[in-house]
XYZ file of N, CA and C in Angstrom:
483
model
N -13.227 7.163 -17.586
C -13.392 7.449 -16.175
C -13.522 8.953 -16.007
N -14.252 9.627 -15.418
C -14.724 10.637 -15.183
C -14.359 10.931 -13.517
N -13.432 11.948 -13.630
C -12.760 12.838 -12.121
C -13.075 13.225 -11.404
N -13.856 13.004 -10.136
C -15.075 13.902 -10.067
C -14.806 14.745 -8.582
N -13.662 13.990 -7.983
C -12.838 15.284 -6.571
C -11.670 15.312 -6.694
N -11.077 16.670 -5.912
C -9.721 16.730 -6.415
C -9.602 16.891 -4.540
N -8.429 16.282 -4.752
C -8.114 16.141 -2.930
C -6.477 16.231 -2.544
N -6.388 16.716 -1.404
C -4.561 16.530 -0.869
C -4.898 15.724 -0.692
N -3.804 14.158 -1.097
C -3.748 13.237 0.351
C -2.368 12.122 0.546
N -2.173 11.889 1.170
C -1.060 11.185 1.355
C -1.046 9.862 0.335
N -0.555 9.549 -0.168
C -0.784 7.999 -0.973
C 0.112 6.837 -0.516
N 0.059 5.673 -0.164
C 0.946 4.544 0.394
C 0.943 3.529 -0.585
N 1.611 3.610 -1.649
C 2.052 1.926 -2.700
C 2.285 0.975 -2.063
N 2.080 -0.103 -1.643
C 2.885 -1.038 -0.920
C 2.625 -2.671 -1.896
N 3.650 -3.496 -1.774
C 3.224 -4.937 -2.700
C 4.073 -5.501 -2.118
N 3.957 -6.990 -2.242
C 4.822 -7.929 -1.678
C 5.553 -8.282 -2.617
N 6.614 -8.423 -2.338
C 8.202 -8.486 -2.743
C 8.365 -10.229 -3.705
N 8.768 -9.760 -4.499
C 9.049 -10.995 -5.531
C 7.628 -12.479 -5.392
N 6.811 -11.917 -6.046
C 5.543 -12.693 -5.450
C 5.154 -13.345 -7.168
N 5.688 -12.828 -8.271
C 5.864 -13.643 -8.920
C 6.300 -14.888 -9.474
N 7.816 -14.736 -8.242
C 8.708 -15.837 -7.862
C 7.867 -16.933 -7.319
N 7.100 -16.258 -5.941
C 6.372 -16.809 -5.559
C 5.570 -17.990 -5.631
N 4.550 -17.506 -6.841
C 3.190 -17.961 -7.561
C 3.870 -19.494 -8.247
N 5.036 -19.138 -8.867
C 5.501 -19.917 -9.446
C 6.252 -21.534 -8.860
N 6.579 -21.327 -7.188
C 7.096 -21.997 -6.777
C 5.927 -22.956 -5.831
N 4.564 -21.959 -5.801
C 3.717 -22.642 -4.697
C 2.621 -23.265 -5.639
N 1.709 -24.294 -4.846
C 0.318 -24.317 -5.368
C -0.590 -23.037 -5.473
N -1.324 -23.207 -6.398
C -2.202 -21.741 -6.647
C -2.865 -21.856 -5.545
N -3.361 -22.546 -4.253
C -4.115 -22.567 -3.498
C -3.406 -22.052 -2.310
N -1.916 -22.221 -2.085
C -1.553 -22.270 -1.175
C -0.549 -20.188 -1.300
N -0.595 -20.226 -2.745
C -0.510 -18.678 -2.778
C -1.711 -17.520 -2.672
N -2.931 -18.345 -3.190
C -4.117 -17.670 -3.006
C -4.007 -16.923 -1.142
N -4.051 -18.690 -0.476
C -3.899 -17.875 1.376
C -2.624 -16.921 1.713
N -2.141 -17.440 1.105
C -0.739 -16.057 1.278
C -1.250 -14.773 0.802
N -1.582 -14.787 -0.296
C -2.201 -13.226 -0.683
C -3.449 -13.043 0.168
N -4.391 -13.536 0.795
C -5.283 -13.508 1.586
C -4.626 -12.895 2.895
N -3.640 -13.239 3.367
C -2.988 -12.675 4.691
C -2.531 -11.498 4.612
N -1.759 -11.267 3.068
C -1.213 -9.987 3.304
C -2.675 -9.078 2.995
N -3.486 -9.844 2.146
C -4.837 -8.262 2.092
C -5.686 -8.204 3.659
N -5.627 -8.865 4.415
C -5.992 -8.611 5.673
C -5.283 -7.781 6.780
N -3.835 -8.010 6.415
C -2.726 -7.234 6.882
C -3.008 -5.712 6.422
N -3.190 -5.667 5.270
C -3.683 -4.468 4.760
C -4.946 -3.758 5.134
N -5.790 -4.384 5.226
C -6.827 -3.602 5.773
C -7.119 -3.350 7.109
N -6.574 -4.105 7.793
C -6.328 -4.006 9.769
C -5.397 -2.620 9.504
N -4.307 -2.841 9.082
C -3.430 -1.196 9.664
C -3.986 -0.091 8.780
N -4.601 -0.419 7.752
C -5.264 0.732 7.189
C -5.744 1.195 8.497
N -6.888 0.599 9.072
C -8.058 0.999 10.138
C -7.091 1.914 10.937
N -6.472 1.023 11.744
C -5.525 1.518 12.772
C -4.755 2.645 12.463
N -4.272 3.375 11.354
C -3.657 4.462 11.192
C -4.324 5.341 10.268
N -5.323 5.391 10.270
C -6.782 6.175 9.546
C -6.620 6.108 8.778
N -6.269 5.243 7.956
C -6.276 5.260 6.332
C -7.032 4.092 5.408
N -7.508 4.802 4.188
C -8.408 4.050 3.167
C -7.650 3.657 2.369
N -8.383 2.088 2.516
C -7.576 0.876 1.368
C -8.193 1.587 -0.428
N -7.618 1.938 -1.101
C -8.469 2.684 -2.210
C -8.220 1.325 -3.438
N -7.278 0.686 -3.283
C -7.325 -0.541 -4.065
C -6.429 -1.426 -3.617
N -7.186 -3.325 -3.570
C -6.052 -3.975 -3.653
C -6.116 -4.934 -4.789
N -5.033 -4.828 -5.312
C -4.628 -6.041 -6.885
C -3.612 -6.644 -6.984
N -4.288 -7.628 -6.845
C -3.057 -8.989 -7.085
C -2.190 -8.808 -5.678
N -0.712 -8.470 -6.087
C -0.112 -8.630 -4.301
C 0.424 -7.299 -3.894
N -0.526 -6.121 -4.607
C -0.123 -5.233 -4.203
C -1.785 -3.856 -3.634
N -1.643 -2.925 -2.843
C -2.671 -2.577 -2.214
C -1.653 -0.666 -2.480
N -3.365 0.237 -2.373
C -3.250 1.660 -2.262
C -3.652 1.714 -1.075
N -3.053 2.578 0.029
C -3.914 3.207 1.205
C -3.540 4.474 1.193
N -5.159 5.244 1.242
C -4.724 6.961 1.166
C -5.206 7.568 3.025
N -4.299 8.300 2.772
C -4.482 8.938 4.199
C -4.954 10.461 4.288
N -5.925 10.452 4.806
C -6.549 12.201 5.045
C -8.159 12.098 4.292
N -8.153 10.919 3.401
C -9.486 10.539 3.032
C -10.782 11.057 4.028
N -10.405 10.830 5.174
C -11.857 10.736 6.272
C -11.567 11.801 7.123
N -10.559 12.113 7.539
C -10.248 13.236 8.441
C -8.530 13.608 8.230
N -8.583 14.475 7.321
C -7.320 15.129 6.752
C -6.396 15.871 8.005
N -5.166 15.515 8.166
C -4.327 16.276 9.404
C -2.975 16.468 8.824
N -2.476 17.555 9.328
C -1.150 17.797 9.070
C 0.238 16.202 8.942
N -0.386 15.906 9.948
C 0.255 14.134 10.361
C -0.066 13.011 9.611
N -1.033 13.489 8.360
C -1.186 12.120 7.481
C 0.403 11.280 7.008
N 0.953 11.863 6.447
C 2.699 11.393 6.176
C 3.290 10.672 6.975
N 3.102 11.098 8.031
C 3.971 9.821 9.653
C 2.533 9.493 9.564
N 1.373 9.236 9.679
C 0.607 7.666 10.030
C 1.202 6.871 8.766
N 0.780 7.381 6.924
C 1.363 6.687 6.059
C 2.639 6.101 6.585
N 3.827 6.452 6.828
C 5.018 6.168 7.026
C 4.689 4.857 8.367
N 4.365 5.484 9.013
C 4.157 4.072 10.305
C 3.414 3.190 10.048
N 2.294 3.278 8.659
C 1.410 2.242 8.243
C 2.540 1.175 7.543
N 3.139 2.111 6.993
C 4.484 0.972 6.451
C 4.752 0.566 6.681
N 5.847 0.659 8.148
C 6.548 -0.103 8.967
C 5.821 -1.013 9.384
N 4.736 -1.131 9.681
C 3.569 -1.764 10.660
C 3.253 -3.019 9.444
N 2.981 -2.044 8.177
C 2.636 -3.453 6.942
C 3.971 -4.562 7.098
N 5.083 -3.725 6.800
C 6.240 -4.592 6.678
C 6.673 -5.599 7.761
N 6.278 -4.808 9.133
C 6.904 -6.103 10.342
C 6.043 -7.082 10.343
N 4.474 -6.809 9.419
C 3.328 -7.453 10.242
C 3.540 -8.573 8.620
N 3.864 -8.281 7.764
C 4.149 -9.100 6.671
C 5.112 -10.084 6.513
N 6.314 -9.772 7.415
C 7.200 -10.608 7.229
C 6.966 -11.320 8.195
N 6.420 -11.666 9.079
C 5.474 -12.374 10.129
C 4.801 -13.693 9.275
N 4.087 -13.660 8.152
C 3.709 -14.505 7.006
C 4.784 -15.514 7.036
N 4.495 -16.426 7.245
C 5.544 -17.427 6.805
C 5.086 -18.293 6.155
N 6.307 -18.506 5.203
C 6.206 -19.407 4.417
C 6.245 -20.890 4.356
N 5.867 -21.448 3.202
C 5.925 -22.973 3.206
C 7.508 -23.395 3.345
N 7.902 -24.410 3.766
C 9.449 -24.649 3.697
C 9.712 -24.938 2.768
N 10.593 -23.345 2.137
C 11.168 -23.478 0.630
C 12.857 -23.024 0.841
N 13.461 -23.431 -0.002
C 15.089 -23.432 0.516
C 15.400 -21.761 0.418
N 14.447 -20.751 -1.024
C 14.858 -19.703 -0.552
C 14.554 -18.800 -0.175
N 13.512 -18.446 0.902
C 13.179 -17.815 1.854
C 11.884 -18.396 2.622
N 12.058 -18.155 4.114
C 11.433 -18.452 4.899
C 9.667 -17.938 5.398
N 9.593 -16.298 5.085
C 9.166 -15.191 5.265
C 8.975 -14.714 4.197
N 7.541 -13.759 4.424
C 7.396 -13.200 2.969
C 8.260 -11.251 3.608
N 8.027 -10.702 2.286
C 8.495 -9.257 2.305
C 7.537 -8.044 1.426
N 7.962 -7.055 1.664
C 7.563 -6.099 1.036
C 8.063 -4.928 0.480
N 7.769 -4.167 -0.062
C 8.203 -2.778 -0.391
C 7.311 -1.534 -0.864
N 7.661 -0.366 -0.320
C 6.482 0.280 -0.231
C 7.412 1.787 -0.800
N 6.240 2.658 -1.264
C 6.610 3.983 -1.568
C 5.683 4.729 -1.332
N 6.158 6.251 -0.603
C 4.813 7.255 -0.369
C 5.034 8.379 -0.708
N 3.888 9.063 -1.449
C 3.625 10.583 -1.976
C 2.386 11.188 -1.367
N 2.592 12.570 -1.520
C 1.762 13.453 -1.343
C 1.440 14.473 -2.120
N 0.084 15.166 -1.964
C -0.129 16.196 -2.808
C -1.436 16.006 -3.173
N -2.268 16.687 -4.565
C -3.261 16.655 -5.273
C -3.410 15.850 -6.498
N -4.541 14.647 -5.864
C -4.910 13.840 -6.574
C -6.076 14.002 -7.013
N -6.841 13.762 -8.416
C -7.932 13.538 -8.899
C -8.635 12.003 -8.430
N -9.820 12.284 -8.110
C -10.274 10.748 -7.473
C -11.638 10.596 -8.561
N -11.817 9.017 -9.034
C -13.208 8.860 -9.919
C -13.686 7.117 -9.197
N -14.753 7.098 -8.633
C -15.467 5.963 -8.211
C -15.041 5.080 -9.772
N -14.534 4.013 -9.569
C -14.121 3.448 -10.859
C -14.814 1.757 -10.950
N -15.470 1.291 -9.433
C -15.968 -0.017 -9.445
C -17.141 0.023 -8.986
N -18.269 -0.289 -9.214
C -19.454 -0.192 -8.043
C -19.258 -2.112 -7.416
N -18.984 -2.946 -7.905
C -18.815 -4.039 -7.147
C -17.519 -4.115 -6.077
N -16.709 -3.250 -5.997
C -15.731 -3.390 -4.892
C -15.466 -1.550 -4.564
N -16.006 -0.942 -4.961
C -16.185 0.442 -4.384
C -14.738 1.251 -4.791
N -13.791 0.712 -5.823
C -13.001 1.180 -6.332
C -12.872 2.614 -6.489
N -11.545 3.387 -5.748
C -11.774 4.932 -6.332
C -10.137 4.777 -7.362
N -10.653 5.371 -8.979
C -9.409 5.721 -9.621
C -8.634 6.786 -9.134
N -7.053 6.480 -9.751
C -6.501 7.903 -8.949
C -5.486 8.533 -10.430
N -5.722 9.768 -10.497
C -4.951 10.300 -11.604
C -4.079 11.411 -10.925
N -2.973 11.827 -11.270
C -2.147 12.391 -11.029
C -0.796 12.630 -10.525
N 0.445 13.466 -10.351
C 1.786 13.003 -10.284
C 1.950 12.222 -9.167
N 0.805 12.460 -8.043
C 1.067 11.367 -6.670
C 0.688 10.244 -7.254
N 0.123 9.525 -7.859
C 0.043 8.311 -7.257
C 1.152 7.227 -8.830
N 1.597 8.314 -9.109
C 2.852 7.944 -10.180
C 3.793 7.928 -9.656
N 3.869 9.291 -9.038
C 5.648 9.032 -7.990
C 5.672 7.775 -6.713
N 4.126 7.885 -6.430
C 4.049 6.983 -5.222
C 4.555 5.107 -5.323
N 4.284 4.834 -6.964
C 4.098 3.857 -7.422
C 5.601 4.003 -7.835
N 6.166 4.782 -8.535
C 7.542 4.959 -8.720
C 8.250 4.426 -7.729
N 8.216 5.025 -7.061
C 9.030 4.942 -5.296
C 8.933 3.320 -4.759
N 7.556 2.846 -5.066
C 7.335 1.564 -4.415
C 7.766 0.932 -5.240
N 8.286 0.713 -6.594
C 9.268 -0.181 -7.956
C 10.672 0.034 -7.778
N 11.048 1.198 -6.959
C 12.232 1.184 -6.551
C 12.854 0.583 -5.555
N 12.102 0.945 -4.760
C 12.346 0.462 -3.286
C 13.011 -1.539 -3.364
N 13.593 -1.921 -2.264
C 14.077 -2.914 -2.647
C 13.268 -3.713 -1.847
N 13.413 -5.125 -1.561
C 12.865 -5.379 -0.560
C 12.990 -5.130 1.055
N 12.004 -4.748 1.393
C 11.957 -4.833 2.730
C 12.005 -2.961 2.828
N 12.187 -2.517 1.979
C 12.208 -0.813 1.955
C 11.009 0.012 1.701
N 10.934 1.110 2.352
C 9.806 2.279 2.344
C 10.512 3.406 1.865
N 10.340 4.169 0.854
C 10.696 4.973 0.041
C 9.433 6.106 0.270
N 9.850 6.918 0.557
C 8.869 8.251 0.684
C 9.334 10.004 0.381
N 8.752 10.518 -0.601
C 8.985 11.812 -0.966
C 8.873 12.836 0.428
N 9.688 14.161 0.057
C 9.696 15.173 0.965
C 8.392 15.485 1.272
N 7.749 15.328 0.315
C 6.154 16.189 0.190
C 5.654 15.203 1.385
N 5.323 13.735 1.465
C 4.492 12.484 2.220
C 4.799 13.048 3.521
N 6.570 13.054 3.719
C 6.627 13.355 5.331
C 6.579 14.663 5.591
N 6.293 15.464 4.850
C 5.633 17.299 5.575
C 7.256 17.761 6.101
N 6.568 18.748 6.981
C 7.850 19.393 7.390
C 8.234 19.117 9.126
N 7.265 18.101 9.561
C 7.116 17.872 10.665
C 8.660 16.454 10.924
N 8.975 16.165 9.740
C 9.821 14.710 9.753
C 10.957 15.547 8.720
N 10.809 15.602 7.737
C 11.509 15.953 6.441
C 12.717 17.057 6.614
N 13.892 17.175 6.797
C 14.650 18.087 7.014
C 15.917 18.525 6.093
């Protein structure tokens, strides 16, 4: 893969919460529409809080913020894209299974300078190299369910104290 812009931008990890559990407990058809809801979920609040879906796989999605029009405030839209993924995710409901009703999520956000490389021409894939979208992904493996984990850098100095 070949690097070909280097950019600030906010990065948003987000995946749905124990979805391996999941897969395992449902029909493949009936987890397929579940993952179908949450990637629609994903790309509606992308829109709505200016941010680009840069990948989604399996039950988890990238949205970068400042992609199209970079602002001091990328960090609080990321951060409110979260909240917005998470209320609008656990909304998903599930098949009646004894242990949980609702699906979940967990999310982590970084900021800073990322290397970007067009990595798909059939789904318009951009690769991302660098300590953001490692810490970002870090943060979102930590996080527990139902949690948004975000570095000093994501929320600026406008939130961060």
């Amino acid at each position: 893969v070949r690097y070909t812009e280097r950019r600030w931008l906010v990065l948003l990890f987000t995946d749905l919460t124990a979805s391996t559990h999941l897969s395992r407990l449902l029909e493949v058809e009936l987890y397929d529409e579940i993952l179908e809801a949450v990637r629609t979920i994903w790309r509606d609040v992308a829109r709505r809080h200016d941010g680009v879906v840069i990948r989604m796989q399996g039950d988890g999605a990238v949205i970068a913020f400042g992609m199209v029009r970079p602002t001091e405030f990328d960090g609080l839209k990321a951060t409110l894209a979260a909240l917005d993924i998470h209320d609008r995710v656990e909304r998903v409901v599930m098949p009646d299974m004894s242990l949980r009703s609702h699906a979940s999520a967990h999310s982590g956000i970084d900021a800073g300078i990322v290397l970007l490389a067009h990595a798909g021409d059939e789904r318009g894939w951009k690769d991302l190299a660098g300590e953001v979208p490692n810490t970002a992904g870090k943060l979102e493996k930590l996080a527990a369910s139902g949690e948004i984990l975000a570095s000093r850098r994501a929320l600026g100095p406008h939130i961060a104290r």
